[in-house]
Coordinates of C-alpha atoms and ligand atoms in Angstrom, one line a residue:
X1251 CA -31.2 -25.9 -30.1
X1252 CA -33.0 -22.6 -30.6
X1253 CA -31.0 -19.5 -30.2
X1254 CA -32.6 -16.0 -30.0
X1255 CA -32.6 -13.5 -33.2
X1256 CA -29.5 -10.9 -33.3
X1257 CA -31.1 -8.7 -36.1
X1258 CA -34.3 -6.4 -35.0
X1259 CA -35.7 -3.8 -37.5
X1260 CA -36.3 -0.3 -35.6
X1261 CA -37.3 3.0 -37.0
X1262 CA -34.6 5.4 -37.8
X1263 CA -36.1 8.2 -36.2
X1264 CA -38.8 7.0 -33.5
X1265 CA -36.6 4.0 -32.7
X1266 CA -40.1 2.0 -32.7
X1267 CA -39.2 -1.8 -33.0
X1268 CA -41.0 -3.9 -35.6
X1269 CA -41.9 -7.7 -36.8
X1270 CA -38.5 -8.8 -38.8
X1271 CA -40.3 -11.0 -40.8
X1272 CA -43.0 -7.7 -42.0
X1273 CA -43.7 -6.7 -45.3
X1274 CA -44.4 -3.4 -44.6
X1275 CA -41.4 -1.0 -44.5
X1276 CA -42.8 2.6 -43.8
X1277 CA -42.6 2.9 -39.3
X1278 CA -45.9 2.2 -38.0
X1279 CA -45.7 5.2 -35.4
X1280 CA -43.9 8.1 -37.6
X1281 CA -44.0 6.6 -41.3
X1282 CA -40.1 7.0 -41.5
X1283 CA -37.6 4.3 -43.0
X1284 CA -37.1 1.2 -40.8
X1285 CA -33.1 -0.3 -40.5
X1286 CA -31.7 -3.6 -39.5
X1287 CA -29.9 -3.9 -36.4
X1288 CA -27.5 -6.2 -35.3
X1289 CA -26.8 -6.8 -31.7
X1290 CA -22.9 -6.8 -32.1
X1291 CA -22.1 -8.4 -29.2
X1292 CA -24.3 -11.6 -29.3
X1293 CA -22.6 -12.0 -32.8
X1294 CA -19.1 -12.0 -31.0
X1295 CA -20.4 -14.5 -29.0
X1296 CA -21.7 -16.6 -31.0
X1297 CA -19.6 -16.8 -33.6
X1298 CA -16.4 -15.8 -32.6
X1299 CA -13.1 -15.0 -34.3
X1300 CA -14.9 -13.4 -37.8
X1301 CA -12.2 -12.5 -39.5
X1302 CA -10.6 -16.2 -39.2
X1303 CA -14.2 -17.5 -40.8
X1304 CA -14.0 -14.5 -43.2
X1305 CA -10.4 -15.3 -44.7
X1306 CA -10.8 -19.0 -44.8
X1307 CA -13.8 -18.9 -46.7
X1308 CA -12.4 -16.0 -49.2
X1309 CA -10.5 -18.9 -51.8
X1310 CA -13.2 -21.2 -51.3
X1311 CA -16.7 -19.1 -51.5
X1312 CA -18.6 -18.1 -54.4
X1313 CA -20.4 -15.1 -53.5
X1314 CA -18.9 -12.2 -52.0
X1315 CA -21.8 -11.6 -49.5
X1316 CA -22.7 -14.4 -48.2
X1317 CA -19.1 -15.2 -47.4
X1318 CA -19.7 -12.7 -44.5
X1319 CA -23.2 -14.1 -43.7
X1320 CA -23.0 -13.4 -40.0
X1321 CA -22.7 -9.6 -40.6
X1322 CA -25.5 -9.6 -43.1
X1323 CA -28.4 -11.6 -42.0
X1324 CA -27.2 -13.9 -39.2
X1325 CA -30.2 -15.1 -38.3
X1326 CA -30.9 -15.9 -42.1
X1327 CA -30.7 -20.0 -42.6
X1328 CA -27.8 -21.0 -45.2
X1329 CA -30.3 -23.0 -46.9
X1330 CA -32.8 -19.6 -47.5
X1331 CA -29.8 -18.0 -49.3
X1332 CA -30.9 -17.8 -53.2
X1333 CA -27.8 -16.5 -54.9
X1334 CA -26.0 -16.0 -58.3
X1335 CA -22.8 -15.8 -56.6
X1336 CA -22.6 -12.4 -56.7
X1337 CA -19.8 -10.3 -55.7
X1338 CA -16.2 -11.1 -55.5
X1339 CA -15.3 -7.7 -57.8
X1340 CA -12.5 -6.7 -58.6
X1341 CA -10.5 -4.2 -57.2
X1342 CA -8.8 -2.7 -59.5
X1343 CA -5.1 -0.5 -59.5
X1344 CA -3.9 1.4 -63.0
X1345 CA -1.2 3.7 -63.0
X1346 CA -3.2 5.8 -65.2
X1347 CA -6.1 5.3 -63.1
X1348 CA -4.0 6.6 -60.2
X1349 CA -2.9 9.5 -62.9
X1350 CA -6.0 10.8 -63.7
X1351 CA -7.3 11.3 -60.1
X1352 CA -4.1 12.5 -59.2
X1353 CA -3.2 10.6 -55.7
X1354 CA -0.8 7.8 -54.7
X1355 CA -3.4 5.1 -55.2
X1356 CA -6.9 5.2 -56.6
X1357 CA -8.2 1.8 -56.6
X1358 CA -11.9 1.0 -58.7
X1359 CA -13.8 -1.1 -57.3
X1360 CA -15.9 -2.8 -59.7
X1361 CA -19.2 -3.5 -59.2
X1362 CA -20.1 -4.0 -62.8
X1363 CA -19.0 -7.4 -62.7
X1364 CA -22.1 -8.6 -60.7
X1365 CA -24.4 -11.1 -62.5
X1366 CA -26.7 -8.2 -63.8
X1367 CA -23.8 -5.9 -63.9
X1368 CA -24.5 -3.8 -61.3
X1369 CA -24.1 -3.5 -57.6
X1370 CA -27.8 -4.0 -57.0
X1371 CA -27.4 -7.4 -57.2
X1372 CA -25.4 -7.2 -53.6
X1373 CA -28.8 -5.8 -52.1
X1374 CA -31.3 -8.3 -54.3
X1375 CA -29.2 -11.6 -53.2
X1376 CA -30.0 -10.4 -49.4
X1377 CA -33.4 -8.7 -49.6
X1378 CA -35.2 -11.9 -52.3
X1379 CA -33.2 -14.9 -49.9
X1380 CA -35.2 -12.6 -46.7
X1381 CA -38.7 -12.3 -48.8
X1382 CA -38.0 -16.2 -49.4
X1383 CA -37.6 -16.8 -45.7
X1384 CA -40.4 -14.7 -44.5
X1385 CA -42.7 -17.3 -47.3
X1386 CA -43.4 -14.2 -49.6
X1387 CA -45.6 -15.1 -52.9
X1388 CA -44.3 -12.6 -55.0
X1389 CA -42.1 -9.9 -54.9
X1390 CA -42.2 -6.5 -57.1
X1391 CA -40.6 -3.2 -57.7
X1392 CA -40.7 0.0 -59.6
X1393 CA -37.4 0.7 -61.4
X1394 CA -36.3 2.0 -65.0
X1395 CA -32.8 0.2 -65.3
X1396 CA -30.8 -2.0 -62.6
X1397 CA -33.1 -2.4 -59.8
X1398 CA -35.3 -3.9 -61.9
X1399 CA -32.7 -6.5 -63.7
X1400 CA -31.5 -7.7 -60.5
X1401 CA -34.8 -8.4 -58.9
X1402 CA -36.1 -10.1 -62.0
X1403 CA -33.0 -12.3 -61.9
X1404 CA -32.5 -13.2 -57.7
X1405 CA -36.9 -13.7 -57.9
X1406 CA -36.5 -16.1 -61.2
X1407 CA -33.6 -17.8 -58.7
X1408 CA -36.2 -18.5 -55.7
X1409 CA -38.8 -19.1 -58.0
X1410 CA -41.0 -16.7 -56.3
X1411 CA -43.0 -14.4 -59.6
X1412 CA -41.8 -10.7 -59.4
X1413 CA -43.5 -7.8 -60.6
X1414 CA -41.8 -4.6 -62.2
X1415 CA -43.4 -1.9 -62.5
X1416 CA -42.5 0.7 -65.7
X1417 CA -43.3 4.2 -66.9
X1418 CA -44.5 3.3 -70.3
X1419 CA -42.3 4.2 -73.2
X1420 CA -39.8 6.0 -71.0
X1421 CA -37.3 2.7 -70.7
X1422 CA -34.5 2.2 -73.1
X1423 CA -34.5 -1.3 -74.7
X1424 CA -31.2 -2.4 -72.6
X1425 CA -33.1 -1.8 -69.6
X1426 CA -36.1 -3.5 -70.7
X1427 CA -34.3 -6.8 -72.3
X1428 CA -33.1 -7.9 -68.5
X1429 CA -36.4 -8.0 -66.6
X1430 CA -38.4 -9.4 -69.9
X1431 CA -35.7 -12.2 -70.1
X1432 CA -35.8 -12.9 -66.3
X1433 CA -39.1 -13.8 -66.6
X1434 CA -41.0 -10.8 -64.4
X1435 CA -44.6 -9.6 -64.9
X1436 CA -43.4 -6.2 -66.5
X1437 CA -46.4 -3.8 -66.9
X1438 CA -45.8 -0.9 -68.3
X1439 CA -47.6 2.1 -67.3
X1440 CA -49.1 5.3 -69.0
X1441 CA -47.7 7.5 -66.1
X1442 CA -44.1 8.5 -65.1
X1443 CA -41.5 7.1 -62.7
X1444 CA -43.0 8.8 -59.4
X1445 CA -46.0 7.4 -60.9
X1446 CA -44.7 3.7 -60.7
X1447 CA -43.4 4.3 -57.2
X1448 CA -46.8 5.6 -55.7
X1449 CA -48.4 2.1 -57.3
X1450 CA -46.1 0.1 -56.5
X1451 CA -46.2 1.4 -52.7
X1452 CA -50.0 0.9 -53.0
X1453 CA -49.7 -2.8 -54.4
X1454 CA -47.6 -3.7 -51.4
X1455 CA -49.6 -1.7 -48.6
X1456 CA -51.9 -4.9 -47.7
X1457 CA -48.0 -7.1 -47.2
X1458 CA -49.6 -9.5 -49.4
X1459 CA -47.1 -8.4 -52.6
X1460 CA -43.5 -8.0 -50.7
X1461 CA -41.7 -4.6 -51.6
X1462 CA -38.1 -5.1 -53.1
X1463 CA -37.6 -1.2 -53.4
X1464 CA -35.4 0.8 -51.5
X1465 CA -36.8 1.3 -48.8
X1466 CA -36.8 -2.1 -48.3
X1467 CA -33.9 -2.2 -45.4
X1468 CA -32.7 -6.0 -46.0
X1469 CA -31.0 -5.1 -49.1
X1470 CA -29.0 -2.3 -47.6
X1471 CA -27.5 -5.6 -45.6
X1472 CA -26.6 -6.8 -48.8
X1473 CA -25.3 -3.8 -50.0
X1474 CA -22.7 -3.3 -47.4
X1475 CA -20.8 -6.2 -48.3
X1476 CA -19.1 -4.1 -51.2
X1477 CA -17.2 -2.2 -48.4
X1478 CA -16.0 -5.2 -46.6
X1479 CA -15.2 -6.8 -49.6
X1480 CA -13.0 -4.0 -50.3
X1481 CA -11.3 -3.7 -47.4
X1482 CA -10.9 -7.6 -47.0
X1483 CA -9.4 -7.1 -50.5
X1484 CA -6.5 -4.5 -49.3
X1485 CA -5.7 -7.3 -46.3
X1486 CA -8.0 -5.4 -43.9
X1487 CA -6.3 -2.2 -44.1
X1488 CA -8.8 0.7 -44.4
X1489 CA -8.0 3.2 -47.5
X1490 CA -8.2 6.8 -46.4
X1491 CA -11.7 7.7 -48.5
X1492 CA -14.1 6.1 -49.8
X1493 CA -15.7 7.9 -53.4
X1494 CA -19.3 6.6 -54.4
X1495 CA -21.9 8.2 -56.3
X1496 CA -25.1 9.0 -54.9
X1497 CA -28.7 9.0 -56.3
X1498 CA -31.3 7.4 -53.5
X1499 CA -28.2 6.9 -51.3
X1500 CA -29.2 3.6 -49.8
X1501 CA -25.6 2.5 -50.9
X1502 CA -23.5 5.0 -49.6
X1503 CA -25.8 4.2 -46.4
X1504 CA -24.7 0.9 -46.9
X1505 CA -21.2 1.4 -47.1
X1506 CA -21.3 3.3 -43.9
X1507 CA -22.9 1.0 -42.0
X1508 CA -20.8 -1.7 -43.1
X1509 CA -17.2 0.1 -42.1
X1510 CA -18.8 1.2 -38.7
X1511 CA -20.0 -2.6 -37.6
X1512 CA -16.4 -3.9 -38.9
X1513 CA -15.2 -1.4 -36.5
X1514 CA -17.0 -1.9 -33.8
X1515 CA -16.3 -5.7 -34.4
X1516 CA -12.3 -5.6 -34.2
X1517 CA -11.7 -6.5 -37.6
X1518 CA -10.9 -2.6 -39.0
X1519 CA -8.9 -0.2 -36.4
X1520 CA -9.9 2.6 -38.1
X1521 CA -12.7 4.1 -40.0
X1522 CA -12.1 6.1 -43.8
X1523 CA -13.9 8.9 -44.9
X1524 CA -16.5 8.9 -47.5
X1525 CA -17.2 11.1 -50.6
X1526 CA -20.3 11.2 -52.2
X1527 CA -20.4 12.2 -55.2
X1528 CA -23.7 13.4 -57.3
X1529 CA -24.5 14.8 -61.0
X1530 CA -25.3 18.3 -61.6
X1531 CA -28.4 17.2 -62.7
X1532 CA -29.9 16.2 -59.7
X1533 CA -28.0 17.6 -56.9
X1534 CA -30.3 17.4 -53.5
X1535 CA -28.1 15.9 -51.3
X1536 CA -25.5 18.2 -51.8
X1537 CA -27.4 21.3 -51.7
X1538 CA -28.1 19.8 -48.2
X1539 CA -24.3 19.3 -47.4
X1540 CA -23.4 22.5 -48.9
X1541 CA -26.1 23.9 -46.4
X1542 CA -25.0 22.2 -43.5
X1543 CA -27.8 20.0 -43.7
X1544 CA -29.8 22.2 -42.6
X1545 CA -32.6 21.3 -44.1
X1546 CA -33.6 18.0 -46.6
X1547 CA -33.6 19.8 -49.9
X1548 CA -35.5 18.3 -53.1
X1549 CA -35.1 19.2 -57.0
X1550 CA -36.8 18.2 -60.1
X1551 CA -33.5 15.9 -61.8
X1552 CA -32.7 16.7 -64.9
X1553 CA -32.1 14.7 -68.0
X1554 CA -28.4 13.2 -67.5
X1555 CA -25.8 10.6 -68.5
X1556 CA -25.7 9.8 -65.6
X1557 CA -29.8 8.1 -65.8
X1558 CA -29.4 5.7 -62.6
X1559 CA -28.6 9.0 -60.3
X1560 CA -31.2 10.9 -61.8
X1561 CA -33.1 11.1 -58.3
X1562 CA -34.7 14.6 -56.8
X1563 CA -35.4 13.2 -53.7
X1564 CA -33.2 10.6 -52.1
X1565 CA -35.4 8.2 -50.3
X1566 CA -32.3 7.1 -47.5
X1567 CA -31.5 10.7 -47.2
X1568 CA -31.3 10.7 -43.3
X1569 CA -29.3 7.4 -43.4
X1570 CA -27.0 8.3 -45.8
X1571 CA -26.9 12.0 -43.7
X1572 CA -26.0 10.3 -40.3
X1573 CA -23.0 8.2 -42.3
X1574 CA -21.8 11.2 -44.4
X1575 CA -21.6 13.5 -41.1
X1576 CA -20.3 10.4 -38.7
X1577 CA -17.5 9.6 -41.2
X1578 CA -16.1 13.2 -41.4
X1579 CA -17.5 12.8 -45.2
X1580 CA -17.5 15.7 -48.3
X1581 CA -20.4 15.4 -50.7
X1582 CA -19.2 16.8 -54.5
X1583 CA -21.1 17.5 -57.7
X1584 CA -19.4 17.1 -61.2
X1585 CA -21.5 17.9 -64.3
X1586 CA -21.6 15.1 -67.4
X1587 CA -18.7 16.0 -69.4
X1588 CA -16.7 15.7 -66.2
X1589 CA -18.3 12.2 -65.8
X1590 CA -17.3 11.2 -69.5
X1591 CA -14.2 12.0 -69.3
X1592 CA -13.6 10.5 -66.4
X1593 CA -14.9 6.9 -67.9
X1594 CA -13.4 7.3 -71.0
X1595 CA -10.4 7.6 -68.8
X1596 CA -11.0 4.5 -66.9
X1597 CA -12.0 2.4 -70.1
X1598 CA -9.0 3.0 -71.8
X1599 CA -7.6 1.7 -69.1
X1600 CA -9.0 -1.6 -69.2
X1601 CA -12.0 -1.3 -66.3
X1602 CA -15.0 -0.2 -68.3
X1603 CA -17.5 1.3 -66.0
X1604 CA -21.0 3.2 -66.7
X1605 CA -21.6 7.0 -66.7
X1606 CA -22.9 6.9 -63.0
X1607 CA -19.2 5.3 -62.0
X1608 CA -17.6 8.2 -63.8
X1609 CA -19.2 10.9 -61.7
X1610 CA -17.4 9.1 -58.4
X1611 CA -14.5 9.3 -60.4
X1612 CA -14.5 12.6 -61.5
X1613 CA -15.9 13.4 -58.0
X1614 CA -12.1 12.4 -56.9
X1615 CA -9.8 14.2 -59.3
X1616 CA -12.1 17.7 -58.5
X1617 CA -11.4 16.6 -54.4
X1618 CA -7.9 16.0 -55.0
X1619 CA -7.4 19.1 -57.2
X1620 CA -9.7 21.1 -54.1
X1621 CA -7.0 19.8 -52.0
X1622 CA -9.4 17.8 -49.4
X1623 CA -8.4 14.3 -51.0
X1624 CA -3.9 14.6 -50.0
X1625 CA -2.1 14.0 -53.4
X1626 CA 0.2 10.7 -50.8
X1627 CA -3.5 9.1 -49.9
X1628 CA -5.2 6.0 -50.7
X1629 CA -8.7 5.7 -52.0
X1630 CA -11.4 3.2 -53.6
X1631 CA -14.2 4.7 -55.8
X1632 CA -16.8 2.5 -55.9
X1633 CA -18.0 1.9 -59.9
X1634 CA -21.4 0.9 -59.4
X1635 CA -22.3 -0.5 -62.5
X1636 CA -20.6 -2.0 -66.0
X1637 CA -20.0 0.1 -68.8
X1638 CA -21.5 -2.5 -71.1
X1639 CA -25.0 -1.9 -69.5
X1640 CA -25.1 1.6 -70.8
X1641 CA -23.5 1.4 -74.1
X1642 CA -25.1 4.7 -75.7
X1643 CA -23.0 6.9 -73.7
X1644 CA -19.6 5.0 -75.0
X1645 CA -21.3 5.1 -78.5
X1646 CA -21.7 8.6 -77.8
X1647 CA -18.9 9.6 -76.7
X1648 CA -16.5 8.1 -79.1
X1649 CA -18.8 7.9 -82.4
X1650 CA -17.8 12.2 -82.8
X1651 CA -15.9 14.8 -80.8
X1652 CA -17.2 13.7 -77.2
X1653 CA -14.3 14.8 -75.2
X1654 CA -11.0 14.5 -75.1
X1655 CA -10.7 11.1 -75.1
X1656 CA -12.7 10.3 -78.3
X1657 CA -11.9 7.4 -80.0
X1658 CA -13.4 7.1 -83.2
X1659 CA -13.8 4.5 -85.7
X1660 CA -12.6 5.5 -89.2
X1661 CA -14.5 4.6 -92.2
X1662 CA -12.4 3.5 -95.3
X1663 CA -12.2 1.5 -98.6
X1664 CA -11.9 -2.6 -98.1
X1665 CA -7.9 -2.1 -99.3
X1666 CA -4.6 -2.7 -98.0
X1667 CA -3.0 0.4 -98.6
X1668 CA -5.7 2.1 -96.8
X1669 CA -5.2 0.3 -93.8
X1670 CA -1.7 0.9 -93.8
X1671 CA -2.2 4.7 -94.3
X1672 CA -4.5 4.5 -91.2
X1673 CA -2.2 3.3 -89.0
X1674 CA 0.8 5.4 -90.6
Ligands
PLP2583 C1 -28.8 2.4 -58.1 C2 -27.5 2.9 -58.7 C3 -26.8 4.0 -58.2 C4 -27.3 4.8 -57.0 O1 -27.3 4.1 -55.8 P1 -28.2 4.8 -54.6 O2 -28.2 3.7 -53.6 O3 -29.5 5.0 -55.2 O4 -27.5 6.0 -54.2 C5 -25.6 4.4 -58.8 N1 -25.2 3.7 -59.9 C6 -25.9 2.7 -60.5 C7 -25.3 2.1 -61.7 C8 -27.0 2.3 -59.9 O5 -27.7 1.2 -60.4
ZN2584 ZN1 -40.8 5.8 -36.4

C-alpha cells in the first residue's frame, strides 16, 4: 500500500512549495527560510488516538523523539531513524529552584542530558535520519561548540562522513574534542565564524554536500519534541510559560510549533506563553520585541559566558517572531553575572546546567520580580545544555569571588587537624 506524504516544505514568507527530499534550504522564489508542514488532519486519520500511542510507548521507548514520530517526520520510515536515543530529560522540581525564581513551581527541564549534552541532539536525530532518507553522501556544518558535536555524533551513527567547518584557533579544546572524536572531517579555517557560515553555504549550494545548519528545517521537527516531552511529562497539562534562551531561535521556533500542532491535535486544551530570554551581549531579538517588532534589528555580539547565544543576527528570526507574538510571549535580556548566579543556583541544587541555561533562568526570576511571571504560576525553563560541557565558567566562577554563590576550594597542609579546622 502506498499512502500519500503528510509533510510538505513551503516558504515562510512566499508560501512557495518545494521538493521534501531537496538539499537546498534557501526558497527558490524569495531566498527566505523554508518550514515543514504537516497536514494535521490526514495525521488524525491515519493514525488515530495519538496520545494513546504516545503514552504506551513512554515506559517502553528509548528516545524521546521518535516516541512521537508521527508529529515529527511521519512520513519518515522507522527503519531511516539513526538515533542515540536521545531525549527522555529530566524534568526537574527543587524547592530552591522554585526559591530562586520566586513562583509556585519552576520546573528545569534538562536538556543537558542528551548524548552530546545538549538539546541539539533533538534536531540532529531528525535532520541526519532525513539526510539518510533522502540518500545524502555527506553531511556538514559550520558551528564552534554543540552543533557541531551533535552532527559529528548522529553522522558517525548513519555512517554517512560529515564535515565541520571551524574558525581556526577561535574553538576551545572542549568544543573541539567532540567532533575530532566523532570522527568528522574538521577543517579549520583562517577566517571567523561568519566566515565558516558563508563556506559552508557555498559547499552545499550544488545539493551535492547536504546542509545540517540551521536553516535546515527538519531539525526544528526534532527540536520540538523537547516541548511535548515536557508537557507529556506534567500528564499533558500545559505549564503557564515557557522560559528558553534565545541565540538563532530555531528552538524557541521549535517549541512554538510543537505546543500549537499538539493543540490543534486535541492532546493540549490550552496553549502557555513563552519567554525568551537573551544575553546582553547580543541582544537583536529583543531590541526587536522591545520595538514592537518593528523592524529585524542586528548587533555585532559581544564576547559572553553565555558563548552558544553569542548570535547578532538570528537566522529563524521571523519564525521564532510569529511564535513569540502568537503565544502572547515577553522576550527579556539578563547580563552574565545574572546568568551565573542563576546556575550556580541551580547546580547547587543538584541540576548542573551551562551559562546559556542560566540566562533562561535568570530571564524568570527578573519576569517574576517585573511582575509579568504571577508569584501562584507554573513554569518550565528549558536548560539547553549540560554544565559539564562548559566547565570554565564553573571553574570561574567558584575558583575566586565569582558571585555570591562561590564555592571555593581551600588549599591546606596534608594534616588532620587542618581538616578538622576547615570544617569547624
Ligand atoms: C544552540 C544553543 C542555544 C541557542 O538555541 P537557538 O536555537 O540558536 O536559539 C542555546 N543554548 C545552547 C547550549 C545551545 O547549544
Ligand atoms: Zn519564498
Amino acid at each position: 500500500m502506498t499512502t500519500s506524504p503528510i509533510s510538505s516544505l513551503r516558504c515562510i514568507a512566499c508560501g512557495t512549495q518545494h521538493e521534501v527530499t531537496t538539499a537546498r534550504f534557501a526558497c527558490q522564489s524569495c531566498g527566505d527560510l523554508l518550514a515543514v508542514e504537516h497536514d494535521l488532519d490526514a495525521l488524525k486519520q491515519r493514525f488515530g488516538d495519538l496520545k494513546q500511542r504516545f503514552d504506551q510507548r513512554a515506559s517502553a521507548f528509548g528516545s524521546g523523539v521518535w516516541r512521537y514520530h508521527e508529529m515529527i517526520l511521519p512520513d519518515l520510515p522507522a527503519a531511516s531513524i539513526v538515533t542515540l536515543n536521545e531525549g527522555s530529560t529530566g524534568l526537574y522540581s527543587r524547592p530552591a529552584i522554585d526559591a530562586f525564581v520566586g513562583c509556585k513551581r519552576a520546573q528545569i527541564k534538562h536538556e543537558g542530558e542528551n548524548p552530546t549534552l545538549s538539546f541539539k541532539d533533538r534536531g540532529m536525530t531528525a535532520g541526519v535520519s532525513w539526510a539518510k532518507h533522502v540518500k545524502a553522501r555527506r553531511v556538514a556544518c559550520a558551528s564552534t561548540g554543540d552543533t557541531s558535536a551533535a552532527m559529528a555524533a548522529y553522522a558517525a551513527s548513519a555512517d554517512v562522513p560529515g564535515v565541520v567547518l571551524l574558525p581556526h584557533e577561535k574553538v576551545s579544546l572542549e568544543q573541539l574534542a567532540q567532533p575530532i572524536s566523532y570522527g568528522a572531517r574538521v577543517l579549520a579555517l583562517q577566517t571567523d565564524f561568519d566566515g565558516c557560515m558563508r563556506l559552508v553555504k557555498q559547499l552545499t549550494e550544488s545539493g551535492e554536500i547536504y546542509l545540517l545548519n540551521s536553516m535546515n528545517p527538519f531539525r526544528i521537527e526534532g527540536q520540538k519534541a523537547i516541548g511535548i516531552e515536557a508537557v507529556h511529562q506534567r500528564g499533558w497539562k500545559v505549564p503557564d510559560w515557557f522560559v528558553i534562551p534565545v541565540g538563532n531561535a530555531g528552538n524557541i521556533s521549535a517549541l512554538g510549533k510543537g505546543l500549537r500542532e499538539l493543540h490543534a491535535l486535541g492532546l493540549i486544551d490550552r496553549l502557555p506563553r513563552l519567554a525568551g530570554i537573551q544575553v546582553a551581549a547580543a541582544d537583536p531579538f529583543y531590541r526587536a520585541y522591545k520595538n514592537d517588532f518593528a523592524q529585524r534589528q542586528a548587533v555585532v555580539a559581544q564576547p559572553t559566558v553565555a558563548s552558544a547565544i553569542r548570535i547578532g543576527d538570528p537566522v529563524s528570526y521571523d519564525k521564532a517572531r510569529k511564535v513569540v507574538q502568537g503565544f502572547d510571549g515577553v522576550v527579556g535580556v539578563v547580563d552574565d553575572q545574572a546568568a551565573l548566579d542563576a546556575k550556580a543556583s541551580c547546580d547547587a541544587a543538584g541540576v548542573h546546567i551551562c551559562p546559556n541555561s542560566g540566562v533562561a533562568l535568570a530571564g524568570a526570576r527578573q519576569l517574576v520580580k517585573d511582575g509579568v511571571i504571577g508569584k501562584d504560576q507554573e513554569i518550565v525553563v528549558i536548560a539547553t545544555a549540560h554544565g559539564a560541557k562548559f566547565s570554565q565558567a564553573a571553574i570561574d566562577y567558584h575558583s575566586h569571588d565569582g558571585g555570591p554563590l562561590h564555592n571555593t576550594p581551600r588549599v591546606l597542609p596534608a594534616e588532620l587537624t587542618a581538616i578538622h579546622g576547615a570544617l569547624g
